[in-house]
Coordinates of C-alpha atoms and ligand atoms in Angstrom, one line a residue:
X1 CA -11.5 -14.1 -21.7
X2 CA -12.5 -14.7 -18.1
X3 CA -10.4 -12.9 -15.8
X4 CA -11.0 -13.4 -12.0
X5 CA -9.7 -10.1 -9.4
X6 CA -8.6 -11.4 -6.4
X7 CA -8.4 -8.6 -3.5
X8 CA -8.0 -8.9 0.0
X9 CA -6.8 -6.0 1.7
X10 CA -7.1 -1.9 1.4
X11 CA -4.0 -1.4 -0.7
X12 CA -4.6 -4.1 -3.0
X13 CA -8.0 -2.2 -3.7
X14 CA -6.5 0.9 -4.1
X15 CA -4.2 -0.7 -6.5
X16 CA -6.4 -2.7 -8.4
X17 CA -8.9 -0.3 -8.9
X18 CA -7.6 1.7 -11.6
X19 CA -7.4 -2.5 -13.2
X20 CA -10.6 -3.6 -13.0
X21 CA -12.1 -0.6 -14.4
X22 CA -9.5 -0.5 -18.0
X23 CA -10.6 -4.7 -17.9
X24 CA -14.6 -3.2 -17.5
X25 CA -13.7 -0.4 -20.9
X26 CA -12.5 -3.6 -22.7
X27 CA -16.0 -5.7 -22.0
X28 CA -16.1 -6.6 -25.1
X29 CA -13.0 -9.2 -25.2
X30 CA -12.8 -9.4 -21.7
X31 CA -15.0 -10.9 -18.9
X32 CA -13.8 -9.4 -15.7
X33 CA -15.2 -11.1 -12.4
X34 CA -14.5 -9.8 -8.5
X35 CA -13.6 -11.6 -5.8
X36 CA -13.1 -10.4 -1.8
X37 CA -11.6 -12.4 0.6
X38 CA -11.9 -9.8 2.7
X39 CA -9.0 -10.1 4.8
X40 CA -8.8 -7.1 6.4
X41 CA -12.7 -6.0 6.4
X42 CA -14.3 -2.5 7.0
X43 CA -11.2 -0.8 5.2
X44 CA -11.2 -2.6 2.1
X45 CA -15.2 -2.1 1.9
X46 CA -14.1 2.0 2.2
X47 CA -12.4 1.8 -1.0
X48 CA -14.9 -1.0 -2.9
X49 CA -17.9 2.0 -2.2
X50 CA -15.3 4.7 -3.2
X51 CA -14.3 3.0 -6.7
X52 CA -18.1 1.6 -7.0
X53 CA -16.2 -1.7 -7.9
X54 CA -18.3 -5.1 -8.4
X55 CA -17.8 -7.8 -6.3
X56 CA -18.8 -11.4 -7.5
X57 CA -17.8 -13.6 -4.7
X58 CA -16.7 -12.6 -1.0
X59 CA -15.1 -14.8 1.0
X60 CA -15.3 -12.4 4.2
X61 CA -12.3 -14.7 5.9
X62 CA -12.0 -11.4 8.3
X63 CA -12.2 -13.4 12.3
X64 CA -10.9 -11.5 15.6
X65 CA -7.5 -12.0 16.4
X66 CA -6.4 -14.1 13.3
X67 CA -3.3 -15.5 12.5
X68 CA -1.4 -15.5 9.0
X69 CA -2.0 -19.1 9.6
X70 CA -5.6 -19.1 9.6
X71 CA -5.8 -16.3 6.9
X72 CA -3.8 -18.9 4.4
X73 CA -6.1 -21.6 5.3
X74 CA -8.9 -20.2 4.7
X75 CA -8.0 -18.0 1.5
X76 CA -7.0 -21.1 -0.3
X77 CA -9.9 -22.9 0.6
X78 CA -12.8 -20.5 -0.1
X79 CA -10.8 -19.9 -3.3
X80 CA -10.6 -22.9 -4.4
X81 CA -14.0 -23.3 -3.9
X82 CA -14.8 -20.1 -6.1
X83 CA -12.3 -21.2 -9.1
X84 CA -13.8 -24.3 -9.5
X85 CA -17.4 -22.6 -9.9
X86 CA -16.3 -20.3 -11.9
X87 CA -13.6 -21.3 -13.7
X88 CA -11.3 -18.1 -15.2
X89 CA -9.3 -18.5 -17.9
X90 CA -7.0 -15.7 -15.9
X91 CA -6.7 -15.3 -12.0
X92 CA -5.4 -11.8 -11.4
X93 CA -3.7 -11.2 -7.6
X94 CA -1.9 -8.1 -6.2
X95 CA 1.2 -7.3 -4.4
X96 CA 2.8 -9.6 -1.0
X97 CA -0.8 -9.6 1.2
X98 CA -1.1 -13.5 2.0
X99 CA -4.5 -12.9 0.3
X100 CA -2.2 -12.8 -3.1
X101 CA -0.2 -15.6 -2.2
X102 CA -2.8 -17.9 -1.3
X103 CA -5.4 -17.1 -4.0
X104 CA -2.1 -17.6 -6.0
X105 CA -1.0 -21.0 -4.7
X106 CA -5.1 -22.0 -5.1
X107 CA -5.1 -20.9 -9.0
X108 CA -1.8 -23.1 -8.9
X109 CA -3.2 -26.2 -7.8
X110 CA -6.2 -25.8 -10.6
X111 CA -4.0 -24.9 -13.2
X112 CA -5.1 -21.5 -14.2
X113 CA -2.3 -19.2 -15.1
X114 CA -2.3 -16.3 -12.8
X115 CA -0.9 -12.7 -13.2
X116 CA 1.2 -10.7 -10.2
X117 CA 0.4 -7.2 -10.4
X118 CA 3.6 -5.5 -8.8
X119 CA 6.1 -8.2 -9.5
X120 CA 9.2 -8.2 -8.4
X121 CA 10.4 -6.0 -5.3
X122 CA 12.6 -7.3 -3.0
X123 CA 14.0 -6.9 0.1
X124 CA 15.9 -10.0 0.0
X125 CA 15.8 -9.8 3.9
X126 CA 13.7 -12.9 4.7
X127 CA 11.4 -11.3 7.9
X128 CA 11.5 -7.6 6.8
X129 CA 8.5 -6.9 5.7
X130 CA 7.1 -9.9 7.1
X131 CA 5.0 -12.1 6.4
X132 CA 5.2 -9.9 3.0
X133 CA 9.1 -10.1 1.6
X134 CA 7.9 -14.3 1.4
X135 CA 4.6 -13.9 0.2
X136 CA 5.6 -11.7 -2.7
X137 CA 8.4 -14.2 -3.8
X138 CA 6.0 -17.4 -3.9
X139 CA 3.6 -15.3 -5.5
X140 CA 6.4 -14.6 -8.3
X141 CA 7.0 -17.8 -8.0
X142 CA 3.7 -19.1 -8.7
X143 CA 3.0 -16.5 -10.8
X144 CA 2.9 -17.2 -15.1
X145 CA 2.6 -13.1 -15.9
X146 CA 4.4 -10.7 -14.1
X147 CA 3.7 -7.0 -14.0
X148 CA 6.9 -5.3 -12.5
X149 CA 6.2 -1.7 -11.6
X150 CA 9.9 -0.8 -12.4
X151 CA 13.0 -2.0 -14.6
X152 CA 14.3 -2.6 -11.4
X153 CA 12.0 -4.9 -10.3
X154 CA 11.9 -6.5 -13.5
X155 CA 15.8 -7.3 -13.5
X156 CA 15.2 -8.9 -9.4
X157 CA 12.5 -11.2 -11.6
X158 CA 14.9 -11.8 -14.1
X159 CA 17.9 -13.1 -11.9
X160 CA 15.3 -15.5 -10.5
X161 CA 15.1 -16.7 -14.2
X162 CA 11.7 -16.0 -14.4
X163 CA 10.7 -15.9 -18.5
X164 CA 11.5 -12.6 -19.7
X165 CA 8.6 -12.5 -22.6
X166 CA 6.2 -13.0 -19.3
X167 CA 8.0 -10.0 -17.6
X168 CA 6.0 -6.6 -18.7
X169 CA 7.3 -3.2 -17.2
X170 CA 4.2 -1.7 -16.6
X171 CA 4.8 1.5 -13.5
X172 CA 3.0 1.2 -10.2
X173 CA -1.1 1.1 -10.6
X174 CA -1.0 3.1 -7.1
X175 CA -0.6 6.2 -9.1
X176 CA -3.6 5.8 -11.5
X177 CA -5.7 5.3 -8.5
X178 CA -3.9 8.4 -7.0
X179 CA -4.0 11.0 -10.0
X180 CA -7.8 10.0 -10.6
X181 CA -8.4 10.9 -6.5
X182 CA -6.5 13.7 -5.7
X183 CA -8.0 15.2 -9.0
X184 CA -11.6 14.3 -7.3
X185 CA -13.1 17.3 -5.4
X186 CA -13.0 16.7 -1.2
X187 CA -14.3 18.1 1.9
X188 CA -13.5 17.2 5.5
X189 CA -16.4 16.7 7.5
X190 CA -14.4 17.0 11.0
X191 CA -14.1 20.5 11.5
X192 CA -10.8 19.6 13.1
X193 CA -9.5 17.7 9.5
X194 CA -10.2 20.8 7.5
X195 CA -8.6 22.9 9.4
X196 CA -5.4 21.1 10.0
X197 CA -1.7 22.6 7.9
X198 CA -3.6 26.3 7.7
X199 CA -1.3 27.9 10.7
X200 CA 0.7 25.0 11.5
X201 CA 3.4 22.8 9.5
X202 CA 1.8 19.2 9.1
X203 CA 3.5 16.4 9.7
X204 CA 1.4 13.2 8.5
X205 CA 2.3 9.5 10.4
X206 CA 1.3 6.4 9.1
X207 CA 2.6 3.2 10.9
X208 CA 1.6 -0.5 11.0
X209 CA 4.3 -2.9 10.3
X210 CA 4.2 -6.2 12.2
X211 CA 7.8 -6.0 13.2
X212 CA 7.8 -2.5 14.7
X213 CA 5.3 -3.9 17.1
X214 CA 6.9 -3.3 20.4
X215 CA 10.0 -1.4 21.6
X216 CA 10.2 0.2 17.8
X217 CA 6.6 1.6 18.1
X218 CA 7.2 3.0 21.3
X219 CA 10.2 4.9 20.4
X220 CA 8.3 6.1 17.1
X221 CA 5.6 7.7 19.8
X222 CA 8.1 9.3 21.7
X223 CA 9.7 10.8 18.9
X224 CA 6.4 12.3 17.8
X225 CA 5.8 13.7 21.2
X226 CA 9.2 15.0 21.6
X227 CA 9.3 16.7 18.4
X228 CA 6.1 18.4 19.0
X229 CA 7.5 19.7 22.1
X230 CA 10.3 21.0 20.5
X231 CA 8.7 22.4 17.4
X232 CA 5.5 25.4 18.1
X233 CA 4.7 25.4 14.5
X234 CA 4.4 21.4 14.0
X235 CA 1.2 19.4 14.4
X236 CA 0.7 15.8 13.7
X237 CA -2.2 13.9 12.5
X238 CA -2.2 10.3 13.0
X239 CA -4.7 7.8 11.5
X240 CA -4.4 5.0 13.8
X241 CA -4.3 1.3 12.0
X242 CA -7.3 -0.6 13.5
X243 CA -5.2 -3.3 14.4
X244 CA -5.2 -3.9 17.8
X245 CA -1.7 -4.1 19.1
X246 CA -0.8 -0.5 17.1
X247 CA -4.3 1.3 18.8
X248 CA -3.0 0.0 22.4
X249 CA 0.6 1.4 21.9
X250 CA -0.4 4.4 20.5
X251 CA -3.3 6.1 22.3
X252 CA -1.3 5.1 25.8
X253 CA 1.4 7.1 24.6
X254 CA 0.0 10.1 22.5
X255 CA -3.6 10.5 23.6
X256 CA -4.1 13.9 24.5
X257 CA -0.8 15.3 23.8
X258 CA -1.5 19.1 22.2
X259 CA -0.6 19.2 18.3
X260 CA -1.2 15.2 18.5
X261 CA -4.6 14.5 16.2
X262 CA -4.9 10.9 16.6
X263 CA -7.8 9.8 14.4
X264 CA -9.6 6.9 12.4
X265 CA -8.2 5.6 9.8
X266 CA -9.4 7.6 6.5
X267 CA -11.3 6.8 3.5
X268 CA -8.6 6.9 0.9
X269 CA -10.3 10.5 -1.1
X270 CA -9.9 12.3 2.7
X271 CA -6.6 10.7 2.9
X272 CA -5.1 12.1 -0.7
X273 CA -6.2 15.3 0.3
X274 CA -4.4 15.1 3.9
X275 CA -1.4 13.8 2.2
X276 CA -1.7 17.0 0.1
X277 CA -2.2 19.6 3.1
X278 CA 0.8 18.0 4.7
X279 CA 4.3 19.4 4.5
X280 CA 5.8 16.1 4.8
X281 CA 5.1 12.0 5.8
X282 CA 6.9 9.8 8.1
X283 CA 5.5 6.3 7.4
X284 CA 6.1 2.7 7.0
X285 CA 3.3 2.2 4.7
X286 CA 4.6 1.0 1.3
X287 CA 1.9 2.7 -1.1
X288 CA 2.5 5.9 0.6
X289 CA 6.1 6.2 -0.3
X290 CA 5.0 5.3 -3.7
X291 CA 2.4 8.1 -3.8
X292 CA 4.0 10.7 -2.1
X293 CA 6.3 12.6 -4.5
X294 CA 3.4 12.2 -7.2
X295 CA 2.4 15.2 -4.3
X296 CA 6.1 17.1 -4.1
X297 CA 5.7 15.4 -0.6
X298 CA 9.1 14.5 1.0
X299 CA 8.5 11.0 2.7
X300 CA 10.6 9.7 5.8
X301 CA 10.1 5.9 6.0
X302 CA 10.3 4.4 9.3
X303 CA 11.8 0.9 8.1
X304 CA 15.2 -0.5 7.9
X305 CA 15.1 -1.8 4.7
X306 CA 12.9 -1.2 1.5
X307 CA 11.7 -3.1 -1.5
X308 CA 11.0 -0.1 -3.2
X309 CA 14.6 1.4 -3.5
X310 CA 14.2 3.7 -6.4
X311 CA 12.5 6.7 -4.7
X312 CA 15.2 6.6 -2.3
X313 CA 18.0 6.8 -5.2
X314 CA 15.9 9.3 -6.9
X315 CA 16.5 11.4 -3.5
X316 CA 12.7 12.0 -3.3
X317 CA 12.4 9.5 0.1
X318 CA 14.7 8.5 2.8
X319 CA 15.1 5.7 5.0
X320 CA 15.4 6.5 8.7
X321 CA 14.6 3.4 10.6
X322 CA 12.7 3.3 13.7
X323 CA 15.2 4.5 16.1
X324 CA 14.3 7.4 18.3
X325 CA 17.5 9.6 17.4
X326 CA 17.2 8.9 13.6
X327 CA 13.7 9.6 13.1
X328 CA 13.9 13.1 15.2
X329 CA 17.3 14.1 13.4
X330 CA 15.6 13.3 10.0
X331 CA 12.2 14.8 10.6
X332 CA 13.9 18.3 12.2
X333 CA 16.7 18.0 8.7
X334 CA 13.5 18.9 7.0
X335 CA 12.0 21.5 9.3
X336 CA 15.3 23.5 9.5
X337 CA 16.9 23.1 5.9
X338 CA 14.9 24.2 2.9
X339 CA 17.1 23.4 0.4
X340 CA 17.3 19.6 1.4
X341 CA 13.3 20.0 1.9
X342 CA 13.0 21.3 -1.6
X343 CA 15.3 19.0 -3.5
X344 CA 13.2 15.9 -1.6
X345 CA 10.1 17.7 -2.3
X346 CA 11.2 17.5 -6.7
X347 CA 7.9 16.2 -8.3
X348 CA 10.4 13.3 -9.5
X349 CA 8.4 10.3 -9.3
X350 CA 10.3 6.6 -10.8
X351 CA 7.2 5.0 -9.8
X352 CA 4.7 5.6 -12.5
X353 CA 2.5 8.0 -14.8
X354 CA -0.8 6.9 -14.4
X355 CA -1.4 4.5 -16.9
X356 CA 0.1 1.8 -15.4
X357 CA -3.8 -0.2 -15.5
X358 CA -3.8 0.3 -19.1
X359 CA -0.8 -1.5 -20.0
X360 CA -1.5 -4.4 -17.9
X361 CA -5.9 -4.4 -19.9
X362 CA -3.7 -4.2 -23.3
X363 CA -1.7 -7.0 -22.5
X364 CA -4.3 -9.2 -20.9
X365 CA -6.3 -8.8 -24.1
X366 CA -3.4 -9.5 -26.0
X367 CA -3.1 -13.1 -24.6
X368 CA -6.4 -14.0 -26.5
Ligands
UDP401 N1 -4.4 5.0 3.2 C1 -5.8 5.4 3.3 N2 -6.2 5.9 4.6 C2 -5.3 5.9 5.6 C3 -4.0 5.5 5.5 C4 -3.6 5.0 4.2 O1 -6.6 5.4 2.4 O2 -5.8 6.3 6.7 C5 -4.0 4.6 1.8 C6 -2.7 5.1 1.3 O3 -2.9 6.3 0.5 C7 -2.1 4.0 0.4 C8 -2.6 2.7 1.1 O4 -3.8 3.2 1.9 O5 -2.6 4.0 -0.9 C9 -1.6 2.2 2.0 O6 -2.1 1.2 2.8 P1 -1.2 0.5 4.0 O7 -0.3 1.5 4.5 O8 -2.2 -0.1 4.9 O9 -0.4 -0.7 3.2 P2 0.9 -0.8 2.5 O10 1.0 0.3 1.4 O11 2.0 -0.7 3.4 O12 0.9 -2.2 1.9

């Protein structure tokens, strides 16, 4: 069976890593072919060398400034192209990028069944995550296989009478690809990396989401600041998202702030390890809140509504929002009360046990 990998953005390499290489073990029965489109370039390409995954076609759609608009465009075009050339029996796509919804939507129009790993979370709040809350329910809908990381996700699939027999419950792939890392020996080149969490508690911030850009972000910056000030034994180290509008905000506000580390974004073995120096994460990133308790690392997400809602009922991650009051009184809950630090900081993780990729390879060779 031919099985074509769509990826298009960091995550969705991280994710479908652990994938591609249970589809390369079963060689054999299955043909497994890669293809880029790039959307987001130099970080994907971090964790293609990390993962020495092969890559059949690239699309590099990456321009300056794009738009969503111009990313569809060109996603389903090149893609097109590619399928037509190549002609899988199987297109497999990832997540709510609008790489996965427009490689989806091309493998539509051929009539090549396509597979949606990480089916099925909702929001149901139509701009929150934008563009991503759409693209990951015209992917499902597009979609003939559906791999839901959760029963939860599965029964949101289910209501929108999706086939159940299509509908495999399979845990999130992000923890494969985490387990194999953090397992992976790591050293910090920057002196300034490796010797971050030693004397200090560190606080880890990772935020990128198109609609905190403005006011939100800035109040997210001046929480950090403020919270430094206030706390001698807190540092922060910040990998800023290359996107333009984040760097700008950012650096004018925490450049050169003691305790502030602002630096590149990592490669994702540098990054497990930071996650695991840290004493705990306030994000908005979506794979970090999956991978987090994995590392007894209480997460504080800076959104206002999730798709992933079941570390949040399994008291491992809390919502705060991206006010300024909410995210200070929720970071300093967890400075000042160790019980509430340790019962976040529980191991519990309803997100997967690593062999999430495996269940997906057995049932993609199961379909022959
Ligand atoms: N990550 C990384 N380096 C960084 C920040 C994040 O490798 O500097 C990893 C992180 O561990 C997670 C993924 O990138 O697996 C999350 O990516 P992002 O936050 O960009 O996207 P989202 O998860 O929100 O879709």
């Amino acid at each position: 069976m031919r099985v074509l990998v769509v990826i298009g953005t960091r995550p969705e390499a991280i994710k479908m890593a652990p994938v591609i290489r249970e589809l390369l073990r079963r060689e054999d029965s299955i043909e497994v072919r890669v293809c880029l489109t790039a959307q987001h370039r130099e970080l994907l390409d971090q964790v293609i060398r990390l993962f020495t995954l092969p890559v059949d076609h690239d699309l590099d759609v990456m321009a300056p400034d794009q738009s969503i608009t111009q990313v569809t465009t060109s996603v389903l075009t090149g893609l097109g192209r590619v399928l037509a050339a190549a002609r899988p029996e199987i297109v497999l796509v990832h997540g709510d990028t609008t790489t996965s919804f427009a490689a989806a939507l091309a493998a539509f129009y051929q009539k090549i069944p396509v597979g949606h790993v990480e089916a099925g979370l909702r929001t149901y709040t139509r701009y929150s995550p934008f563009p991503e809350e759409m693209n990951r329910r015209l992917c499902d809908a597009l979609c003939t296989y559906h791999y839901a990381p959760t029963a939860g996700a599965r029964e949101n699939l289910l209501r929108e009478h999706l086939l159940p027999e299509h509908i495999v419950v399979t845990g999130n792939t992000v923890i494969d690809a985490l387990l194999h890392t953090a397992a992976q020996p790591c050293t910090f080149t920057d002196p300034v990396l490796e010797g971050l969490g030693r004397e200090r508690r560190l606080l880890l911030v990772t935020a990128h989401r198109r609609e905190s850009f403005g006011a939100p972000f800035r109040a997210i910056c001046t929480a950090i600041r403020d919270l430094v000030a206030r706390h001698e034994d807190l540092e922060v180290v910040y990998p800023v998202h290359p996107n333009p509008q984040v760097q700008r905000t950012v650096y004018e506000m925490l450049a050169g702030i003691e305790r502030v580390h602002l630096v590149e974004p990592l490669e994702y073995l540098p990054f497990v390890h930071l996650m695991k120096k840290s004493h705990l994460i306030l994000t908005d990133s979506g794979g970090i809140q999956e991978e987090a308790p994995s590392l007894r690392k209480p997460v504080l997400v800076m959104r206002e509504v999730t798709e992933r809602p079941e570390a949040v009922a399994a008291g491992v991650v809390q919502l705060v929002g991206v006010a300024y009051d909410a995210i200070v009184k929720g970071v300093e809950r967890l400075l000042g009360d160790e019980g509430a630090y340790r019962r976040m900081a529980s191991g519990a993780n309803p997100y997967g046990d690593g062999h999430a990729s495996a269940r997906i390879a057995e049932h993609l060779a199961g379909l022959q």
